[in-house]
Amino acid sequence: MSSGPAVAPTTNKADRRAQIVGGGTSGLSVAKRLAENPALSVAAIEAGGFNELDNSNVSQIPAFHTVNSNSDPDPANIQPLIDWGIITSAQTGLDDRELHYSQGKTLGGSSARNGGVYHRSYKKWADAVGDQSFTSDNLLPYFKNSIKFTPPNLAKLGPGITVPYNPWAFGQGGPVHAFKALGLKQIRGWNSGKLTEYSHLTDAIDLQAETRKLGGSGADYDVADL
């Protein structure tokens, strides 16, 4: 996104416009942040439409995320109303197969196409670019500002089930035994800067409707036993 030409000071909101090209997770986050300035008129431009209308329940129910968003390159597997239909070149390490690389062409972008699982860890990124401002500890205040976290409802999971997580990772206050057999340790969620071992998943959902919540739409985050 280009910063564009300098904007002369003005008191007329119509003269101070920002256009965000792309209504995906990044574009909507930028648009929302800019819209906090009452002097700006902000528009987010998206090539696709509303996934709720274009793909009905398949878009709304998180467990359906594998429908039309898997790696099968068959055109019948691709939903053109909400997906760009990108097919990779033949991959040498995958027996020269071509793969469907699902990317959301809809408001909310690929947050409308994935499993809604929420996790974060940026240490490798910070090391790769040589900028430690990208570490999880430094980004944590921004993560806390962007979500509303709901602790797990153990009554829905049944007796004897616990869901370890770090309350400080959200600013608020079981996994299968096969993982233990492999020598993996249970950790307190995947939101504290570590993605190894095993844990319950934090899912981006609408708590009332129990459906997918799109990026940039003020998602609530709940722990799901998936």
Short mmCIF file of C-alpha atoms in Angstrom, two decimals:
data_model
loop_
_atom_site.label_atom_id
_atom_site.label_comp_id
_atom_site.label_asym_id
_atom_site.label_seq_id
_atom_site.Cartn_x
_atom_site.Cartn_y
_atom_site.Cartn_z
CA MET A 1 0.00 0.00 0.00
CA SER A 2 1.50 3.31 -1.05
CA SER A 3 1.47 6.25 1.30
CA GLY A 4 0.52 8.43 -1.69
CA PRO A 5 1.00 12.16 -2.03
CA ALA A 6 1.10 14.41 0.99
CA VAL A 7 -2.30 15.62 2.16
CA ALA A 8 -2.68 19.30 2.88
CA PRO A 9 -4.22 20.15 6.28
CA THR A 10 -7.95 20.61 5.99
CA THR A 11 -11.01 20.67 8.20
CA ASN A 12 -13.20 19.19 5.45
CA LYS A 13 -13.58 15.43 6.02
CA ALA A 14 -14.49 14.89 2.37
CA ASP A 15 -11.03 16.14 1.40
CA ARG A 16 -9.27 13.67 3.69
CA ARG A 17 -9.95 10.22 2.28
CA ALA A 18 -8.14 6.92 2.66
CA GLN A 19 -8.77 4.00 0.32
CA ILE A 20 -7.59 0.54 1.38
CA VAL A 21 -7.30 -1.91 -1.52
CA GLY A 22 -8.11 -5.37 -0.21
CA GLY A 23 -10.72 -6.23 2.42
CA GLY A 24 -8.81 -9.11 3.99
CA THR A 25 -7.43 -9.42 7.50
CA SER A 26 -4.69 -6.83 6.99
CA GLY A 27 -6.75 -4.41 4.92
CA LEU A 28 -9.67 -4.36 7.35
CA SER A 29 -7.34 -3.94 10.32
CA VAL A 30 -5.70 -0.93 8.68
CA ALA A 31 -9.09 0.50 7.69
CA LYS A 32 -10.44 0.08 11.21
CA ARG A 33 -7.41 1.80 12.72
CA LEU A 34 -7.62 4.72 10.27
CA ALA A 35 -11.36 5.07 10.87
CA GLU A 36 -10.62 5.86 14.53
CA ASN A 37 -9.58 9.29 13.26
CA PRO A 38 -12.86 11.25 12.97
CA ALA A 39 -11.28 13.59 10.43
CA LEU A 40 -10.78 10.79 7.90
CA SER A 41 -13.22 9.19 5.47
CA VAL A 42 -12.11 5.58 4.97
CA ALA A 43 -13.11 3.05 2.31
CA ALA A 44 -12.00 -0.59 2.07
CA ILE A 45 -12.22 -1.99 -1.48
CA GLU A 46 -12.63 -5.75 -1.87
CA ALA A 47 -12.83 -7.75 -5.13
CA GLY A 48 -15.14 -10.37 -3.60
CA GLY A 49 -18.47 -10.12 -1.84
CA PHE A 50 -19.84 -11.41 1.47
CA ASN A 51 -18.92 -15.02 2.15
CA GLU A 52 -22.09 -15.52 4.19
CA LEU A 53 -24.16 -14.83 1.07
CA ASP A 54 -21.88 -16.30 -1.59
CA ASN A 55 -21.09 -19.58 0.17
CA SER A 56 -23.90 -19.91 2.77
CA ASN A 57 -23.36 -22.33 5.68
CA VAL A 58 -20.13 -23.73 4.25
CA SER A 59 -18.55 -20.37 5.08
CA GLN A 60 -20.25 -19.88 8.42
CA ILE A 61 -19.61 -23.20 10.16
CA PRO A 62 -15.89 -23.48 11.10
CA ALA A 63 -15.79 -27.29 10.73
CA PHE A 64 -16.60 -26.88 7.02
CA HIS A 65 -13.35 -25.02 6.35
CA THR A 66 -11.92 -28.00 4.44
CA VAL A 67 -14.74 -27.85 1.88
CA ASN A 68 -13.42 -26.11 -1.27
CA SER A 69 -10.27 -24.94 0.51
CA ASN A 70 -8.17 -28.10 0.38
CA SER A 71 -5.25 -28.70 -2.00
CA ASP A 72 -7.20 -30.51 -4.74
CA PRO A 73 -6.66 -28.48 -7.97
CA ASP A 74 -9.81 -29.87 -9.65
CA PRO A 75 -11.93 -26.85 -10.71
CA ALA A 76 -14.94 -28.56 -9.12
CA ASN A 77 -13.16 -28.18 -5.76
CA ILE A 78 -12.83 -24.39 -6.05
CA GLN A 79 -15.57 -21.93 -5.10
CA PRO A 80 -14.86 -19.01 -7.49
CA LEU A 81 -17.15 -16.59 -5.67
CA ILE A 82 -14.94 -16.53 -2.58
CA ASP A 83 -11.59 -17.98 -3.71
CA TRP A 84 -8.97 -16.71 -6.18
CA GLY A 85 -8.46 -20.21 -7.55
CA ILE A 86 -4.67 -20.09 -7.44
CA ILE A 87 -2.99 -23.29 -8.66
CA THR A 88 0.71 -23.77 -7.95
CA SER A 89 3.30 -24.98 -10.43
CA ALA A 90 4.31 -28.64 -10.21
CA GLN A 91 6.00 -29.23 -6.84
CA THR A 92 9.13 -31.39 -7.06
CA GLY A 93 8.91 -32.45 -3.43
CA LEU A 94 5.29 -33.52 -3.84
CA ASP A 95 5.65 -35.93 -6.75
CA ASP A 96 5.31 -33.07 -9.25
CA ARG A 97 1.72 -32.40 -8.20
CA GLU A 98 -0.01 -29.08 -8.75
CA LEU A 99 -1.90 -27.83 -5.71
CA HIS A 100 -4.83 -25.54 -5.06
CA TYR A 101 -3.49 -22.67 -2.93
CA SER A 102 -6.66 -21.36 -1.31
CA GLN A 103 -6.80 -17.57 -0.88
CA GLY A 104 -9.95 -15.74 0.13
CA LYS A 105 -11.60 -13.45 -2.43
CA THR A 106 -14.23 -12.14 -0.04
CA LEU A 107 -14.69 -9.60 2.73
CA GLY A 108 -12.51 -10.94 5.51
CA GLY A 109 -10.03 -12.49 3.07
CA SER A 110 -8.57 -15.84 4.00
CA SER A 111 -10.03 -15.60 7.51
CA ALA A 112 -13.21 -16.70 5.69
CA ARG A 113 -11.43 -19.76 4.26
CA ASN A 114 -9.33 -21.16 7.09
CA GLY A 115 -10.16 -23.18 10.20
CA GLY A 116 -10.39 -20.10 12.42
CA VAL A 117 -7.61 -21.42 14.68
CA TYR A 118 -5.86 -18.60 16.50
CA HIS A 119 -2.20 -18.85 17.46
CA ARG A 120 0.85 -16.65 17.36
CA SER A 121 4.64 -16.88 17.50
CA TYR A 122 7.03 -14.49 15.78
CA LYS A 123 10.50 -15.40 17.10
CA LYS A 124 11.69 -16.95 13.82
CA TRP A 125 10.33 -13.97 11.92
CA ALA A 126 12.15 -11.55 14.21
CA ASP A 127 15.39 -13.51 13.83
CA ALA A 128 15.02 -13.83 10.04
CA VAL A 129 14.66 -10.09 9.48
CA GLY A 130 17.03 -9.11 12.29
CA ASP A 131 14.39 -7.00 14.04
CA GLN A 132 13.57 -8.01 17.60
CA SER A 133 10.65 -5.59 17.73
CA PHE A 134 8.73 -8.46 16.05
CA THR A 135 9.15 -10.87 18.97
CA SER A 136 6.01 -12.17 20.67
CA ASP A 137 6.76 -10.22 23.86
CA ASN A 138 6.99 -6.93 21.99
CA LEU A 139 3.87 -7.59 19.91
CA LEU A 140 1.80 -8.90 22.84
CA PRO A 141 0.27 -5.50 23.78
CA TYR A 142 -1.07 -5.14 20.22
CA PHE A 143 -2.51 -8.65 20.25
CA LYS A 144 -4.25 -7.93 23.55
CA ASN A 145 -5.74 -4.79 22.07
CA SER A 146 -7.19 -6.61 19.07
CA ILE A 147 -9.19 -9.42 20.67
CA LYS A 148 -11.80 -10.20 23.29
CA PHE A 149 -10.98 -13.51 24.94
CA THR A 150 -13.52 -15.85 26.52
CA PRO A 151 -12.11 -18.56 28.81
CA PRO A 152 -13.08 -22.17 28.03
CA ASN A 153 -16.52 -23.30 29.18
CA LEU A 154 -15.61 -26.55 30.94
CA ALA A 155 -19.28 -27.40 31.48
CA LYS A 156 -19.58 -27.98 27.71
CA LEU A 157 -16.52 -30.22 27.58
CA GLY A 158 -17.61 -32.78 30.15
CA PRO A 159 -16.31 -33.96 33.53
CA GLY A 160 -12.60 -34.46 34.10
CA ILE A 161 -11.50 -32.29 31.15
CA THR A 162 -9.20 -29.34 31.70
CA VAL A 163 -7.93 -26.76 29.21
CA PRO A 164 -4.60 -25.21 30.25
CA TYR A 165 -3.90 -21.72 28.91
CA ASN A 166 -2.03 -18.57 29.93
CA PRO A 167 -4.46 -15.82 31.03
CA TRP A 168 -1.73 -13.17 30.68
CA ALA A 169 -1.45 -13.91 26.96
CA PHE A 170 -4.92 -12.43 26.48
CA GLY A 171 -4.97 -9.72 29.11
CA GLN A 172 -7.77 -11.57 30.97
CA GLY A 173 -8.26 -13.84 32.86
CA GLY A 174 -7.88 -32.97 26.95
CA PRO A 175 -5.65 -33.38 24.33
CA VAL A 176 -5.36 -37.01 23.15
CA HIS A 177 -2.92 -39.38 24.82
CA ALA A 178 -1.20 -40.12 21.51
CA PHE A 179 0.70 -36.84 21.83
CA LYS A 180 2.13 -37.95 25.16
CA ALA A 181 3.11 -41.29 23.65
CA LEU A 182 5.15 -39.38 21.07
CA GLY A 183 7.01 -37.60 23.85
CA LEU A 184 5.23 -34.26 23.36
CA LYS A 185 4.41 -32.07 26.32
CA GLN A 186 1.15 -30.25 26.91
CA ILE A 187 1.66 -26.49 26.98
CA ARG A 188 -0.63 -23.68 28.11
CA GLY A 189 -1.94 -22.66 24.71
CA TRP A 190 -0.33 -21.46 21.46
CA ASN A 191 -0.52 -17.74 22.15
CA SER A 192 2.49 -17.19 24.38
CA GLY A 193 5.17 -17.29 21.67
CA LYS A 194 5.67 -21.07 21.42
CA LEU A 195 4.04 -23.34 18.83
CA THR A 196 5.80 -26.62 19.58
CA GLU A 197 4.40 -29.46 21.72
CA TYR A 198 0.57 -29.79 21.86
CA SER A 199 -2.34 -27.78 23.18
CA HIS A 200 -6.04 -27.00 22.79
CA LEU A 201 -6.85 -24.56 20.01
CA THR A 202 -8.05 -20.98 20.36
CA ASP A 203 -10.81 -20.46 17.80
CA ALA A 204 -12.14 -17.24 16.25
CA ILE A 205 -15.93 -17.56 16.60
CA ASP A 206 -19.12 -15.63 17.23
CA LEU A 207 -20.00 -16.76 20.75
CA GLN A 208 -23.73 -16.23 20.37
CA ALA A 209 -24.23 -17.80 16.93
CA GLU A 210 -21.31 -20.24 17.32
CA THR A 211 -20.20 -19.47 13.76
CA ARG A 212 -16.99 -18.22 12.16
CA LYS A 213 -15.87 -14.66 12.97
CA LEU A 214 -14.04 -12.82 10.18
CA GLY A 215 -10.84 -10.86 10.56
CA GLY A 216 -11.38 -7.15 11.17
CA SER A 217 -14.87 -7.73 12.59
CA GLY A 218 -14.10 -7.57 16.32
CA ALA A 219 -13.75 -11.31 16.86
CA ASP A 220 -14.32 -13.01 20.19
CA TYR A 221 -11.84 -15.78 20.92
CA ASP A 222 -12.79 -18.98 22.65
CA VAL A 223 -10.85 -22.17 23.37
CA ALA A 224 -12.08 -25.10 21.32
CA ASP A 225 -11.27 -28.76 21.87
CA LEU A 226 -10.58 -29.71 18.22
#
